[in-house]
Short mmCIF file of C-alpha atoms in Angstrom, two decimals:
data_model
loop_
_atom_site.label_atom_id
_atom_site.label_comp_id
_atom_site.label_asym_id
_atom_site.label_seq_id
_atom_site.Cartn_x
_atom_site.Cartn_y
_atom_site.Cartn_z
CA UNK A 1 62.94 95.36 222.17
CA UNK A 2 60.03 97.09 223.90
CA UNK A 3 57.52 94.92 225.75
CA UNK A 4 54.72 95.72 223.29
CA UNK A 5 56.90 94.66 220.36
CA UNK A 6 57.96 91.48 222.16
CA UNK A 7 54.33 90.57 222.76
CA UNK A 8 53.50 91.03 219.07
CA UNK A 9 56.43 88.82 218.09
CA UNK A 10 55.47 86.12 220.61
CA UNK A 11 51.85 86.07 219.47
CA UNK A 12 52.89 85.89 215.80
CA UNK A 13 55.31 83.04 216.58
CA UNK A 14 52.62 81.11 218.43
CA UNK A 15 50.40 81.47 215.37
CA UNK A 16 53.14 80.16 213.08
CA UNK A 17 53.69 76.66 214.51
CA UNK A 18 52.19 74.07 216.87
CA UNK A 19 54.33 75.27 219.78
CA UNK A 20 56.66 78.28 219.88
CA UNK A 21 59.37 77.25 222.32
CA UNK A 22 60.98 79.54 224.87
CA UNK A 23 64.35 79.05 223.13
CA UNK A 24 62.95 80.10 219.74
CA UNK A 25 61.30 83.15 221.26
CA UNK A 26 64.56 84.16 222.95
CA UNK A 27 66.28 84.02 219.54
CA UNK A 28 63.78 86.15 217.63
CA UNK A 29 63.34 88.76 220.36
CA UNK A 30 66.89 88.88 221.70
CA UNK A 31 65.48 88.56 225.22
CA UNK A 32 66.35 86.41 228.21
CA UNK A 33 64.50 83.20 229.10
CA UNK A 34 63.13 84.83 232.26
CA UNK A 35 61.70 87.74 230.26
CA UNK A 36 60.06 85.43 227.70
CA UNK A 37 58.50 83.28 230.42
CA UNK A 38 57.05 86.40 232.08
CA UNK A 39 55.69 87.58 228.72
CA UNK A 40 54.08 84.20 228.01
CA UNK A 41 52.49 84.19 231.47
CA UNK A 42 51.10 87.70 230.94
CA UNK A 43 49.72 86.89 227.48
CA UNK A 44 48.20 83.68 228.83
CA UNK A 45 46.33 85.64 231.51
CA UNK A 46 45.15 88.12 228.85
CA UNK A 47 43.78 85.24 226.79
CA UNK A 48 46.00 86.01 223.78
CA UNK A 49 47.76 82.63 223.75
CA UNK A 50 47.98 79.43 225.77
CA UNK A 51 50.98 78.72 227.98
CA UNK A 52 52.24 75.15 227.60
CA UNK A 53 55.26 73.28 228.90
CA UNK A 54 58.37 74.80 227.32
CA UNK A 55 56.61 77.53 225.36
CA UNK A 56 53.31 78.82 224.03
CA UNK A 57 50.65 77.88 221.50
CA UNK A 58 47.90 79.76 219.72
CA UNK A 59 44.38 79.61 221.11
CA UNK A 60 42.92 79.62 217.58
CA UNK A 61 45.63 78.55 215.11
CA UNK A 62 45.11 79.88 211.57
CA UNK A 63 44.41 77.49 208.70
CA UNK A 64 47.59 78.73 207.02
CA UNK A 65 50.72 78.54 209.15
CA UNK A 66 53.04 81.48 209.45
CA UNK A 67 56.80 81.94 209.53
CA UNK A 68 59.06 82.08 212.55
CA UNK A 69 60.59 85.51 213.06
CA UNK A 70 59.62 89.07 213.88
CA UNK A 71 56.75 90.58 211.85
CA UNK A 72 57.68 93.09 209.13
CA UNK A 73 55.76 95.83 210.95
CA UNK A 74 57.91 95.35 214.06
CA UNK A 75 61.24 95.07 212.25
CA UNK A 76 60.70 98.19 210.16
CA UNK A 77 60.67 100.37 213.28
CA UNK A 78 64.07 99.14 214.51
CA UNK A 79 67.34 100.95 213.57
CA UNK A 80 65.66 102.84 210.75
CA UNK A 81 68.40 105.44 210.19
CA UNK A 82 70.98 102.68 209.81
CA UNK A 83 68.77 100.68 207.45
CA UNK A 84 68.13 103.68 205.21
CA UNK A 85 71.84 104.49 204.96
CA UNK A 86 72.70 100.85 204.21
CA UNK A 87 70.03 100.69 201.51
CA UNK A 88 71.27 103.87 199.81
CA UNK A 89 74.76 102.42 199.57
CA UNK A 90 73.37 99.14 198.21
CA UNK A 91 71.56 100.95 195.38
CA UNK A 92 74.80 102.73 194.46
CA UNK A 93 76.07 99.29 193.44
CA UNK A 94 73.28 98.86 190.87
CA UNK A 95 73.71 99.91 187.25
CA UNK A 96 70.91 100.39 184.72
CA UNK A 97 70.19 97.31 182.67
CA UNK A 98 71.43 94.85 185.30
CA UNK A 99 69.33 91.99 186.63
CA UNK A 100 69.26 91.86 190.44
CA UNK A 101 67.53 89.88 193.18
CA UNK A 102 66.23 91.64 196.28
CA UNK A 103 65.18 89.31 199.05
CA UNK A 104 62.36 90.29 201.37
CA UNK A 105 63.25 92.20 204.54
CA UNK A 106 62.95 95.61 206.16
CA UNK A 107 66.49 96.71 205.28
CA UNK A 108 66.25 95.55 201.67
CA UNK A 109 62.84 97.23 201.45
CA UNK A 110 64.51 100.60 202.03
CA UNK A 111 66.23 100.16 198.66
CA UNK A 112 62.98 100.86 196.81
CA UNK A 113 63.05 104.62 197.48
CA UNK A 114 66.38 104.88 195.64
CA UNK A 115 65.45 102.53 192.80
CA UNK A 116 62.71 104.78 191.43
CA UNK A 117 65.07 106.38 188.92
CA UNK A 118 66.72 103.12 187.86
CA UNK A 119 65.96 100.80 184.94
CA UNK A 120 66.71 97.33 186.27
CA UNK A 121 65.25 93.85 186.09
CA UNK A 122 64.31 93.08 189.68
CA UNK A 123 63.37 89.65 190.98
CA UNK A 124 61.95 89.80 194.50
CA UNK A 125 60.01 87.54 196.84
CA UNK A 126 58.86 90.61 198.78
CA UNK A 127 55.27 91.59 198.10
CA UNK A 128 55.96 95.06 199.55
CA UNK A 129 59.01 95.66 197.33
CA UNK A 130 57.22 94.46 194.20
CA UNK A 131 54.15 96.61 194.89
CA UNK A 132 56.21 99.76 195.49
CA UNK A 133 58.36 99.34 192.36
CA UNK A 134 55.37 98.56 190.16
CA UNK A 135 53.64 101.79 191.15
CA UNK A 136 56.67 104.08 191.53
CA UNK A 137 59.32 103.05 189.02
CA UNK A 138 60.01 101.79 185.50
CA UNK A 139 61.98 98.78 186.67
CA UNK A 140 60.96 95.39 185.36
CA UNK A 141 59.60 93.40 188.32
CA UNK A 142 59.48 89.60 188.55
CA UNK A 143 57.94 87.72 191.49
CA UNK A 144 57.81 83.99 192.29
CA UNK A 145 54.66 81.94 192.62
CA UNK A 146 53.66 80.90 196.11
CA UNK A 147 51.87 81.97 199.26
CA UNK A 148 51.96 85.50 200.66
CA UNK A 149 52.91 85.47 204.33
CA UNK A 150 51.37 88.67 205.61
CA UNK A 151 53.38 89.04 208.82
CA UNK A 152 56.74 88.96 207.00
CA UNK A 153 55.40 90.40 203.71
CA UNK A 154 57.08 87.72 201.59
CA UNK A 155 56.01 85.23 198.92
CA UNK A 156 57.26 81.69 199.51
CA UNK A 157 56.58 78.26 198.09
CA UNK A 158 57.72 74.88 199.47
CA UNK A 159 57.86 73.57 195.90
CA UNK A 160 60.40 76.01 194.49
CA UNK A 161 59.62 77.81 191.24
CA UNK A 162 60.40 77.66 187.54
CA UNK A 163 60.85 81.44 187.26
CA UNK A 164 63.33 81.60 190.14
CA UNK A 165 65.40 78.71 188.79
CA UNK A 166 65.87 80.50 185.45
CA UNK A 167 66.45 84.07 186.64
CA UNK A 168 70.12 85.12 186.50
CA UNK A 169 71.23 88.07 188.63
CA UNK A 170 74.39 90.13 188.74
CA UNK A 171 73.86 90.61 192.48
CA UNK A 172 71.51 89.37 195.14
CA UNK A 173 70.77 91.71 198.05
CA UNK A 174 69.76 89.90 201.21
CA UNK A 175 69.13 90.48 204.91
CA UNK A 176 69.40 87.96 207.74
CA UNK A 177 68.33 87.05 211.26
CA UNK A 178 71.94 87.10 212.42
CA UNK A 179 75.52 86.78 211.23
CA UNK A 180 78.45 85.08 212.93
CA UNK A 181 81.55 83.01 212.25
CA UNK A 182 79.42 80.15 210.88
CA UNK A 183 77.69 82.40 208.37
CA UNK A 184 74.24 83.87 207.80
CA UNK A 185 71.42 82.68 210.05
CA UNK A 186 67.67 82.62 209.57
CA UNK A 187 64.75 81.72 211.82
CA UNK A 188 62.47 79.64 209.60
CA UNK A 189 63.21 76.52 207.49
CA UNK A 190 60.97 77.67 204.63
CA UNK A 191 62.82 80.98 204.42
CA UNK A 192 66.12 79.10 204.28
CA UNK A 193 64.81 76.80 201.55
CA UNK A 194 63.60 79.73 199.46
CA UNK A 195 66.79 81.76 199.87
CA UNK A 196 69.05 78.79 199.08
CA UNK A 197 67.29 78.42 195.73
CA UNK A 198 67.94 82.08 194.91
CA UNK A 199 71.52 82.36 196.15
CA UNK A 200 72.74 80.06 193.40
CA UNK A 201 71.25 82.32 190.73
CA UNK A 202 73.45 85.35 191.51
CA UNK A 203 77.10 86.12 190.78
CA UNK A 204 77.49 88.07 194.03
CA UNK A 205 75.70 87.89 197.34
CA UNK A 206 75.50 91.25 199.13
CA UNK A 207 74.39 91.23 202.75
CA UNK A 208 72.54 94.26 204.12
CA UNK A 209 72.74 94.06 207.90
CA UNK A 210 72.77 96.76 210.54
CA UNK A 211 75.38 96.21 213.26
CA UNK A 212 72.86 94.67 215.68
CA UNK A 213 72.63 91.61 213.41
CA UNK A 214 76.17 90.62 214.42
CA UNK A 215 74.74 89.83 217.85
CA UNK A 216 71.72 88.01 216.44
CA UNK A 217 71.66 84.22 216.55
CA UNK A 218 69.43 81.46 215.24
CA UNK A 219 69.58 77.68 214.92
CA UNK A 220 69.45 77.67 211.10
CA UNK A 221 72.51 78.50 208.98
CA UNK A 222 71.72 79.75 205.49
CA UNK A 223 75.25 79.85 204.08
CA UNK A 224 78.86 80.31 205.13
CA UNK A 225 80.76 83.57 205.05
CA UNK A 226 82.71 82.32 202.04
CA UNK A 227 79.59 82.74 199.88
CA UNK A 228 79.22 86.45 200.73
CA UNK A 229 80.93 88.98 198.46
CA UNK A 230 80.28 92.03 200.64
CA UNK A 231 78.54 93.17 203.82
CA UNK A 232 77.02 96.64 204.06
CA UNK A 233 76.51 97.73 207.66
CA UNK A 234 76.72 100.79 209.89
CA UNK A 235 79.44 102.34 212.05
CA UNK A 236 78.25 100.47 215.13
CA UNK A 237 80.02 97.30 213.98
CA UNK A 238 82.42 95.96 216.62
CA UNK A 239 86.14 95.49 216.01
CA UNK A 240 85.85 91.72 216.48
CA UNK A 241 83.16 91.55 213.80
CA UNK A 242 85.32 93.58 211.41
CA UNK A 243 88.12 91.12 212.04
CA UNK A 244 85.81 88.15 211.46
CA UNK A 245 84.82 89.45 208.04
CA UNK A 246 88.39 90.34 207.12
CA UNK A 247 89.60 86.86 208.06
CA UNK A 248 86.85 85.33 205.92
CA UNK A 249 87.78 87.53 202.95
CA UNK A 250 84.46 89.39 202.96
CA UNK A 251 84.47 93.00 201.77
CA UNK A 252 83.10 95.36 204.44
CA UNK A 253 81.28 98.56 203.47
CA UNK A 254 80.23 100.94 206.24
CA UNK A 255 77.37 103.37 205.56
CA UNK A 256 77.23 106.64 207.47
CA UNK A 257 73.78 106.81 209.07
CA UNK A 258 74.40 110.31 210.45
CA UNK A 259 75.07 111.97 207.10
CA UNK A 260 72.31 114.23 205.82
CA UNK A 261 73.38 113.95 202.21
CA UNK A 262 73.73 110.76 200.25
CA UNK A 263 76.30 108.72 202.19
CA UNK A 264 79.51 107.66 200.59
CA UNK A 265 80.48 104.08 201.21
CA UNK A 266 83.50 103.73 203.46
CA UNK A 267 85.76 100.84 202.70
CA UNK A 268 87.06 99.17 205.85
#
């Protein structure tokens, strides 16, 4: 991650909680402790945050807290070709008339461009996805009640929601902070709480994750690999990660990010 992007992530994290620890910042940026400490020191000198023991805090915390994790605007610039290819393959799994859930994220957001010609019932906690589909498609769009978190472009509520608890989906398409042998990982407890409520409403859970997510780690586990029906990723996936998914009985679909035409899913 470029220094400018790291600084944006660190500032957003400091705004999201009383203290953003060095360990948390290492997780969300994928950077070393030494790098994060240098960044905090630089931002402290610039007056953009306050350096404290073990991390950083906001100089003027907002009235509404934020979420831990990289901002949507930063994430959407990373591995875009891979994300677009993954999203195209995901939409190929959708048939007109089906109810689906699309969780907020920059990879899942790329699905919207290929859903414009579909007629689906779409439940999403992504403000960006809902807005695009409302204006550019004839899909039915359902959103939960809650607070819009601008940095991540999602709608979340700590109290759950009646609509979400009664929405059945054929498939749920989801991204993640990281994926490993223990399962899917996320960075913020509220995100985990929201996603757990939705996972139980879908027959199949489909993970959209570019190959870099197999190196991502976080302290919060959303669910085990046994809950995932399929993973759609790119050709950069390592052999050991292929083996991990195979051992867990998870179907692996590799999207070709280099293809100019619509990519055909490759079954591993």
